[in-house]
Short mmCIF file of C-alpha atoms in Angstrom, two decimals:
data_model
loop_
_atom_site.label_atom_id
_atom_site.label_comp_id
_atom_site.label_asym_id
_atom_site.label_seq_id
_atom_site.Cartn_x
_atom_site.Cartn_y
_atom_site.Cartn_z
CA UNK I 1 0.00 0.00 0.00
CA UNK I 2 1.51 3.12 -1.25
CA UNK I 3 1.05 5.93 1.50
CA UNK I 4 2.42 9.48 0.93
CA UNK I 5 3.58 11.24 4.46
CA UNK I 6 3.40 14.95 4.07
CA UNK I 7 2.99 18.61 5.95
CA UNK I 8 -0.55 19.54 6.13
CA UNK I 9 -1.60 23.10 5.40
CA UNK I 10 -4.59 25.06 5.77
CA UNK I 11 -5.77 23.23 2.57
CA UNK I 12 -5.83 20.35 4.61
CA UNK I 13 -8.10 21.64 7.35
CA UNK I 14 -11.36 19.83 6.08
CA UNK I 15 -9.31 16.72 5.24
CA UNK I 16 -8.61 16.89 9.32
CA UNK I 17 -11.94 17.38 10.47
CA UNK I 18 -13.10 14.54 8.20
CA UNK I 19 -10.05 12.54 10.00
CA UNK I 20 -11.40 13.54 13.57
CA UNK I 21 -14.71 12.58 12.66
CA UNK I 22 -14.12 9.11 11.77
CA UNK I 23 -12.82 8.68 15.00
CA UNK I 24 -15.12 10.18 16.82
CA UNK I 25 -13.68 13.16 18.10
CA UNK I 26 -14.83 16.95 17.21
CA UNK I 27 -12.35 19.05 15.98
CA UNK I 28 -13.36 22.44 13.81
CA UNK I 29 -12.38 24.94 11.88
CA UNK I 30 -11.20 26.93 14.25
CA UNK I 31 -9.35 24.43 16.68
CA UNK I 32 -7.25 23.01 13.75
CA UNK I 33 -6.44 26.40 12.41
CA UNK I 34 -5.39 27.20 15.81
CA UNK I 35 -3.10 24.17 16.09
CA UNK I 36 -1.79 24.95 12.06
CA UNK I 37 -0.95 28.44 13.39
CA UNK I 38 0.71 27.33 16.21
CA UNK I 39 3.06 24.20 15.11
CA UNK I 40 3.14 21.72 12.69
CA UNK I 41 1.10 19.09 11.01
CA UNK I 42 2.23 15.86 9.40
CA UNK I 43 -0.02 13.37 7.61
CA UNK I 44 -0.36 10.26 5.11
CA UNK I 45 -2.01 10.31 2.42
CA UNK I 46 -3.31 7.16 0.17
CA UNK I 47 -3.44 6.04 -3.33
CA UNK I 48 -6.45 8.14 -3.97
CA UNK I 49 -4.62 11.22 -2.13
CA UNK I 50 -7.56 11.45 0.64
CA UNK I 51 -6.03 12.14 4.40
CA UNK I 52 -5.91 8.89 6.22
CA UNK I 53 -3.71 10.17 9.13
CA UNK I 54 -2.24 13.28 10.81
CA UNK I 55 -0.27 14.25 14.02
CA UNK I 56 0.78 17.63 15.43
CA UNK I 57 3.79 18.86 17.27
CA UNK I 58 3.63 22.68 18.90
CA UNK I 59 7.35 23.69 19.83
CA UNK I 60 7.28 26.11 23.26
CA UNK I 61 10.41 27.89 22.91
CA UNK I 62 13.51 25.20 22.16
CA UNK I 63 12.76 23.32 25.38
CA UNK I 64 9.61 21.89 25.37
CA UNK I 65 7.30 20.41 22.62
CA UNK I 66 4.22 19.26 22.19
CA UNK I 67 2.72 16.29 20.36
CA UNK I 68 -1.04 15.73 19.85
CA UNK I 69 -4.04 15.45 17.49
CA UNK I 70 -2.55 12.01 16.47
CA UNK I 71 -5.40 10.54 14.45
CA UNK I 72 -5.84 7.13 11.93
CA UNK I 73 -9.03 6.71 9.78
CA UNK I 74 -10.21 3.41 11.34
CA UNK I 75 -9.91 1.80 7.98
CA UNK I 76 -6.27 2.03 7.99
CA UNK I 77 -4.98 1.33 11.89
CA UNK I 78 -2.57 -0.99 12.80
CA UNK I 79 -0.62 -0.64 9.73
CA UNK I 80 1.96 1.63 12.11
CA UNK I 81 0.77 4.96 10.55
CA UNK I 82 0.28 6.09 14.05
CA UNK I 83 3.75 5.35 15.02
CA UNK I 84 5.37 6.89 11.46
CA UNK I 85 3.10 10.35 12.21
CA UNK I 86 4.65 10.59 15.79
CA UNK I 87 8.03 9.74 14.98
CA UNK I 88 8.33 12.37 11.91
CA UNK I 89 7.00 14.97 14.59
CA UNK I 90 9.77 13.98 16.68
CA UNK I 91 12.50 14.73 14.11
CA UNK I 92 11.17 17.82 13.31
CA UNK I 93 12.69 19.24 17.12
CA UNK I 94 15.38 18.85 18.49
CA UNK I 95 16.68 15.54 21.11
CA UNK I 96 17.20 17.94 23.48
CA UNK I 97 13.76 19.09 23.42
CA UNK I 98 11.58 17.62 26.40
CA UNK I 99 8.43 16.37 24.43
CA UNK I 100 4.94 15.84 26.20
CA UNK I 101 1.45 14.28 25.17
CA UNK I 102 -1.56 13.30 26.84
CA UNK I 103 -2.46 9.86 25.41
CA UNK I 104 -5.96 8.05 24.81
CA UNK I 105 -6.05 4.31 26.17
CA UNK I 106 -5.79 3.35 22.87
CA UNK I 107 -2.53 5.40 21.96
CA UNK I 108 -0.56 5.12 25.11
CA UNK I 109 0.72 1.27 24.36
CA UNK I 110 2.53 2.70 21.52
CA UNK I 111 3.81 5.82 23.40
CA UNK I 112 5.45 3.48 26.06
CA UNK I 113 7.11 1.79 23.07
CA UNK I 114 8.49 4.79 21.48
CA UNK I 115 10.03 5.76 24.83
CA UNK I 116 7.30 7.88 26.82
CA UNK I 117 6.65 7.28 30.07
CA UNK I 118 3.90 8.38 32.39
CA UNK I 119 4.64 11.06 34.79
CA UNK I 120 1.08 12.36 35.72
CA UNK I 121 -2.66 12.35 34.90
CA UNK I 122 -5.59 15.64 33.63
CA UNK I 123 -9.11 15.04 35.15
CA UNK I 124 -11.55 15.96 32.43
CA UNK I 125 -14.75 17.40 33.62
CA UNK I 126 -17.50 18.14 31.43
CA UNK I 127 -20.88 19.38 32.59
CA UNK I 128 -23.97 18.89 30.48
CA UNK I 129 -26.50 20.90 29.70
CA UNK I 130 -29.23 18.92 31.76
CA UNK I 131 -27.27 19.68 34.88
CA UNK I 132 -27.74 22.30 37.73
CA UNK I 133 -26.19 25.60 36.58
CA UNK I 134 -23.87 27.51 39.46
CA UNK I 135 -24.86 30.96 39.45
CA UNK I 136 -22.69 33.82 40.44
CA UNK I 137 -25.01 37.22 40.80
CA UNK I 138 -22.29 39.43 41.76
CA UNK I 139 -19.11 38.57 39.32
CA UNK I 140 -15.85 39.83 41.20
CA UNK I 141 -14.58 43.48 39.79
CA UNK I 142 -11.11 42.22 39.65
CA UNK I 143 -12.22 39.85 36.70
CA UNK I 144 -12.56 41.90 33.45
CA UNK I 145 -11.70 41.45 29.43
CA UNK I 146 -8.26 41.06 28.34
CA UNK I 147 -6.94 43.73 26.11
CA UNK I 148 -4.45 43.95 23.58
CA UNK I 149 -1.58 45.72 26.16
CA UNK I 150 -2.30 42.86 28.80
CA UNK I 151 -0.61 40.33 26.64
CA UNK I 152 3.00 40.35 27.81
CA UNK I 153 2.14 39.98 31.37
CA UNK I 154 -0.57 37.05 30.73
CA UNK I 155 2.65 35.06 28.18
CA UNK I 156 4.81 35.94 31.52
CA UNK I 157 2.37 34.41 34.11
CA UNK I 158 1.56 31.68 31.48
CA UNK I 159 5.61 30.94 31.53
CA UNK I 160 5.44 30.52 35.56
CA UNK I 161 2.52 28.31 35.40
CA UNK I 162 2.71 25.83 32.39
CA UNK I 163 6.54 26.07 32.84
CA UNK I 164 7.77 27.30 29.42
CA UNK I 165 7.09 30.27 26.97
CA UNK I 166 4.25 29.64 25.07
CA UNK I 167 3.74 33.42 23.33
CA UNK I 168 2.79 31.72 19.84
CA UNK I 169 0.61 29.52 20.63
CA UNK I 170 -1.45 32.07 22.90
CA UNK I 171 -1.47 34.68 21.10
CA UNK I 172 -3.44 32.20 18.09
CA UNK I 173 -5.64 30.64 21.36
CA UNK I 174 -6.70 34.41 22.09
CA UNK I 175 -7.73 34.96 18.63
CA UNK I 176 -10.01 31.86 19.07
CA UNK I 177 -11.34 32.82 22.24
CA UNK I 178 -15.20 33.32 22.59
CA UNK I 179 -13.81 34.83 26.07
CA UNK I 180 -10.74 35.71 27.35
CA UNK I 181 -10.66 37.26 30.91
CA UNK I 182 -7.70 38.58 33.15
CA UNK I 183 -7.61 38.50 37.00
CA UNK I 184 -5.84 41.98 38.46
CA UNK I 185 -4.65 42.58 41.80
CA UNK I 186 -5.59 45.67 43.64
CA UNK I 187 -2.74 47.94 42.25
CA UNK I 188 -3.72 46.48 38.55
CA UNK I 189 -1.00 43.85 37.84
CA UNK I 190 -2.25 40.95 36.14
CA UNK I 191 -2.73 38.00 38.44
CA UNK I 192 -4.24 35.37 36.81
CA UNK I 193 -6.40 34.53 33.09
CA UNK I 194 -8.45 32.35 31.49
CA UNK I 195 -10.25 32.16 27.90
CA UNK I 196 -13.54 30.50 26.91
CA UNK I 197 -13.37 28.08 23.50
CA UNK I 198 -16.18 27.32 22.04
CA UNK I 199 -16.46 24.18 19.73
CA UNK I 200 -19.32 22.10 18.43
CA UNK I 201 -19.70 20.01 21.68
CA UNK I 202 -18.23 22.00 24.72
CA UNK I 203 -17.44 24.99 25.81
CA UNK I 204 -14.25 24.46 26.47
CA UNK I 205 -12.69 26.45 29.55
CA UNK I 206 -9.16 26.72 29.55
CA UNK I 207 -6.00 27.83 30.12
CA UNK I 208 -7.21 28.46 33.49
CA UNK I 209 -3.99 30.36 35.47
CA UNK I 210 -4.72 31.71 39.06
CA UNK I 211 -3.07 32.32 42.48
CA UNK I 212 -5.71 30.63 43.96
CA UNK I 213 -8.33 27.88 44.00
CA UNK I 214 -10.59 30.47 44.69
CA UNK I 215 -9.78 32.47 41.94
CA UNK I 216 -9.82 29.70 39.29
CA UNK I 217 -13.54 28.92 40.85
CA UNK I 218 -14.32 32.71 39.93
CA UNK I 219 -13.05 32.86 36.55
CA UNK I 220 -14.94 29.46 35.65
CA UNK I 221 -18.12 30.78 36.89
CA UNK I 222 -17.40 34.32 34.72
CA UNK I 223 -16.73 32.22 31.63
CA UNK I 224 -19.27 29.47 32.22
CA UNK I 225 -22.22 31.48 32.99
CA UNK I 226 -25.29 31.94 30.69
CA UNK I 227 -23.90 28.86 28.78
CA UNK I 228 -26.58 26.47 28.23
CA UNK I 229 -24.85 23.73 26.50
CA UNK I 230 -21.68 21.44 27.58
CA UNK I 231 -18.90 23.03 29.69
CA UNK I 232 -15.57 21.15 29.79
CA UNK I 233 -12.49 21.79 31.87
CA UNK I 234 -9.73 19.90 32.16
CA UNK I 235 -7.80 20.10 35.41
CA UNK I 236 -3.78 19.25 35.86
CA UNK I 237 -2.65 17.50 38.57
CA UNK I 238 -2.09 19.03 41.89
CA UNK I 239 -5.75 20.73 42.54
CA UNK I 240 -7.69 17.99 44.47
CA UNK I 241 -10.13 21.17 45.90
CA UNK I 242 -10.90 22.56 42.84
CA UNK I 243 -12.59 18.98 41.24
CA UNK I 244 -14.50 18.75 44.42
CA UNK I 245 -15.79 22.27 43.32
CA UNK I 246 -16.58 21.48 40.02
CA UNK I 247 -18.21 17.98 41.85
CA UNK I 248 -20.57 20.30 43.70
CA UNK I 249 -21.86 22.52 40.60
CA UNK I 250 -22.61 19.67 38.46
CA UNK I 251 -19.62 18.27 36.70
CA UNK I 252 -18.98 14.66 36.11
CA UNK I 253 -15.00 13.17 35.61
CA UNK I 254 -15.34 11.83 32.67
CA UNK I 255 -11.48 10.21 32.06
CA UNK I 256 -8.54 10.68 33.51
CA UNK I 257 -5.60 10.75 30.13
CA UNK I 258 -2.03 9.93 31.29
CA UNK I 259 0.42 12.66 30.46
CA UNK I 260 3.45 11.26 29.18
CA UNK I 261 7.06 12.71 28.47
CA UNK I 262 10.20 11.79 26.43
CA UNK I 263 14.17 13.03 26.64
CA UNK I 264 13.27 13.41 30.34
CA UNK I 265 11.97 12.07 33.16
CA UNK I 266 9.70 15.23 34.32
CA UNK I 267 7.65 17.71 33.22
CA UNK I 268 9.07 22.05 33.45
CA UNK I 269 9.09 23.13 36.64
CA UNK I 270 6.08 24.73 37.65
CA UNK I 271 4.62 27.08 39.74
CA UNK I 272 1.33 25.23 40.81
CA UNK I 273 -1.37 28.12 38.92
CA UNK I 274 -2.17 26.26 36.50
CA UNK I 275 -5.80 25.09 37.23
CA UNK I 276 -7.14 23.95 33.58
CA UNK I 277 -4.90 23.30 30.47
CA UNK I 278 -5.94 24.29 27.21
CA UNK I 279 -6.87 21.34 25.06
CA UNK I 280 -4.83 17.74 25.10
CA UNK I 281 -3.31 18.52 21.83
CA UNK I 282 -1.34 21.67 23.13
CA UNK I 283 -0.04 20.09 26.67
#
């Protein structure tokens, strides 16, 4: 079987979608252009030159990678496709460069044998739209719209919190945004953010950075409210207070993905205000 690997462009955007919906999973528009923008995307193609696979690595400066939205039209797994996409992302950085994924069930076999190894876990939390809404009458002053001048302190607290710069990839995330929010202290320094994505199934609510589990809660209940469909947040590691939260207003675990690195043995040191990540294909 003759299979063509090549890099996707935005061409390639409704080949992807098509790709994600075999699967099962719902990427748009808008979440692959996002991920295009942001890194890049490798895929095969078949005799007939239709996408039949695809995989995307997002570099974060020249430390940290990466790798996610690796996807297999059901018609063509376990002919190692999977494993091909993933190792052509990993040549494309460097073997110095720590590189992290959060795996399915399905996908995390073949991680292990490529030389990931688990070093952690995301809860993801979606609420439906049949549950009990939390309402929050008086939204806290300190929570209001990002503008164009907050940027370079929300990439700087990003840095502290996820570990690594990520100015590229948030500055395409923002554009995407249905929401995006800042936290300021008293004396106006930016103290926290989070944005609002919303795709044909969720709402999703992430990058969620704050000083405190109290502020996270705030700045889910400012992006989540009046939303009458699915809210999803995933949460790292680290915030057992903040799921028993989300327990109490109505969301449901769902899964629990392993996050898994390679050329090291940890994940960048963090500062522990990261409450939500973004999406599982950008870490």
């Amino acid at each position: 079987m003759d299979m063509k690997m090549d890099v996707l462009t935005n061409d390639d955007i409704r080949g992807i979608i098509m790709l994600s919906a075999s699967v099962g999973w719902d990427y748009d528009e808008h979440e692959v252009s996002t991920v295009m923008a942001s890194g890049k995307v490798i895929g095969h193609r078949n005799e007939q030159g239709h996408l039949v696979s695809c995989g995307a690595v997002i570099p974060y400066g020249d430390r940290l990678a990466s790798i996610g939205m690796i996807i297999v039209h059901p018609a063509y797994q376990g002919k190692g496709l999977g494993r091909e996409v993933t190792e052509s992302c990993l040549q494309s950085i460097s073997t110095s460069t720590t590189v992290m994924l959060i795996a399915t069930a399905e996908g995390k076999p073949m991680y292990e044998g490529m030389g990931f190894q688990v070093v952690e876990s995301v809860h993801k939390y979606i609420r439906n739209k049949d549950s009990s809404r939390h309402s929050n009458e008086k939204l806290e002053k300190r929570i209001v719209p990002m503008k164009a001048e907050d940027m370079a302190q929300v990439i700087e607290i990003d840095k502290g919190a996820f570990g690594e710069n990520r100015a590229t990839f948030l500055k395409n995330r923002i554009k995407q945004a249905k929401e995006a929010v800042v936290v300021k202290s008293e004396d106006g320094k930016i103290i926290g953010y989070s944005l609002s994505i919303l795709g044909p199934v969720n709402l999703i609510i992430g990058p969620i950075v704050a000083p405190s589990k109290e502020w996270a809660t705030r700045l889910i209940d400012r992006l989540a409210l009046n939303h009458h469909g699915n809210v999803r947040i995933d949460v790292p590691k680290g915030h057992p207070e903040l799921m028993v939260y989300l327990e109490r207003v109505g969301f449901e675990k769902v899964s629990e993905p392993p996050v898994m690195v390679k050329n090291t043995t940890k994940l960048p040191k963090r500062n522990h205000t990261l409450f939500g990540i973004a999406a599982q294909v950008f870490g």
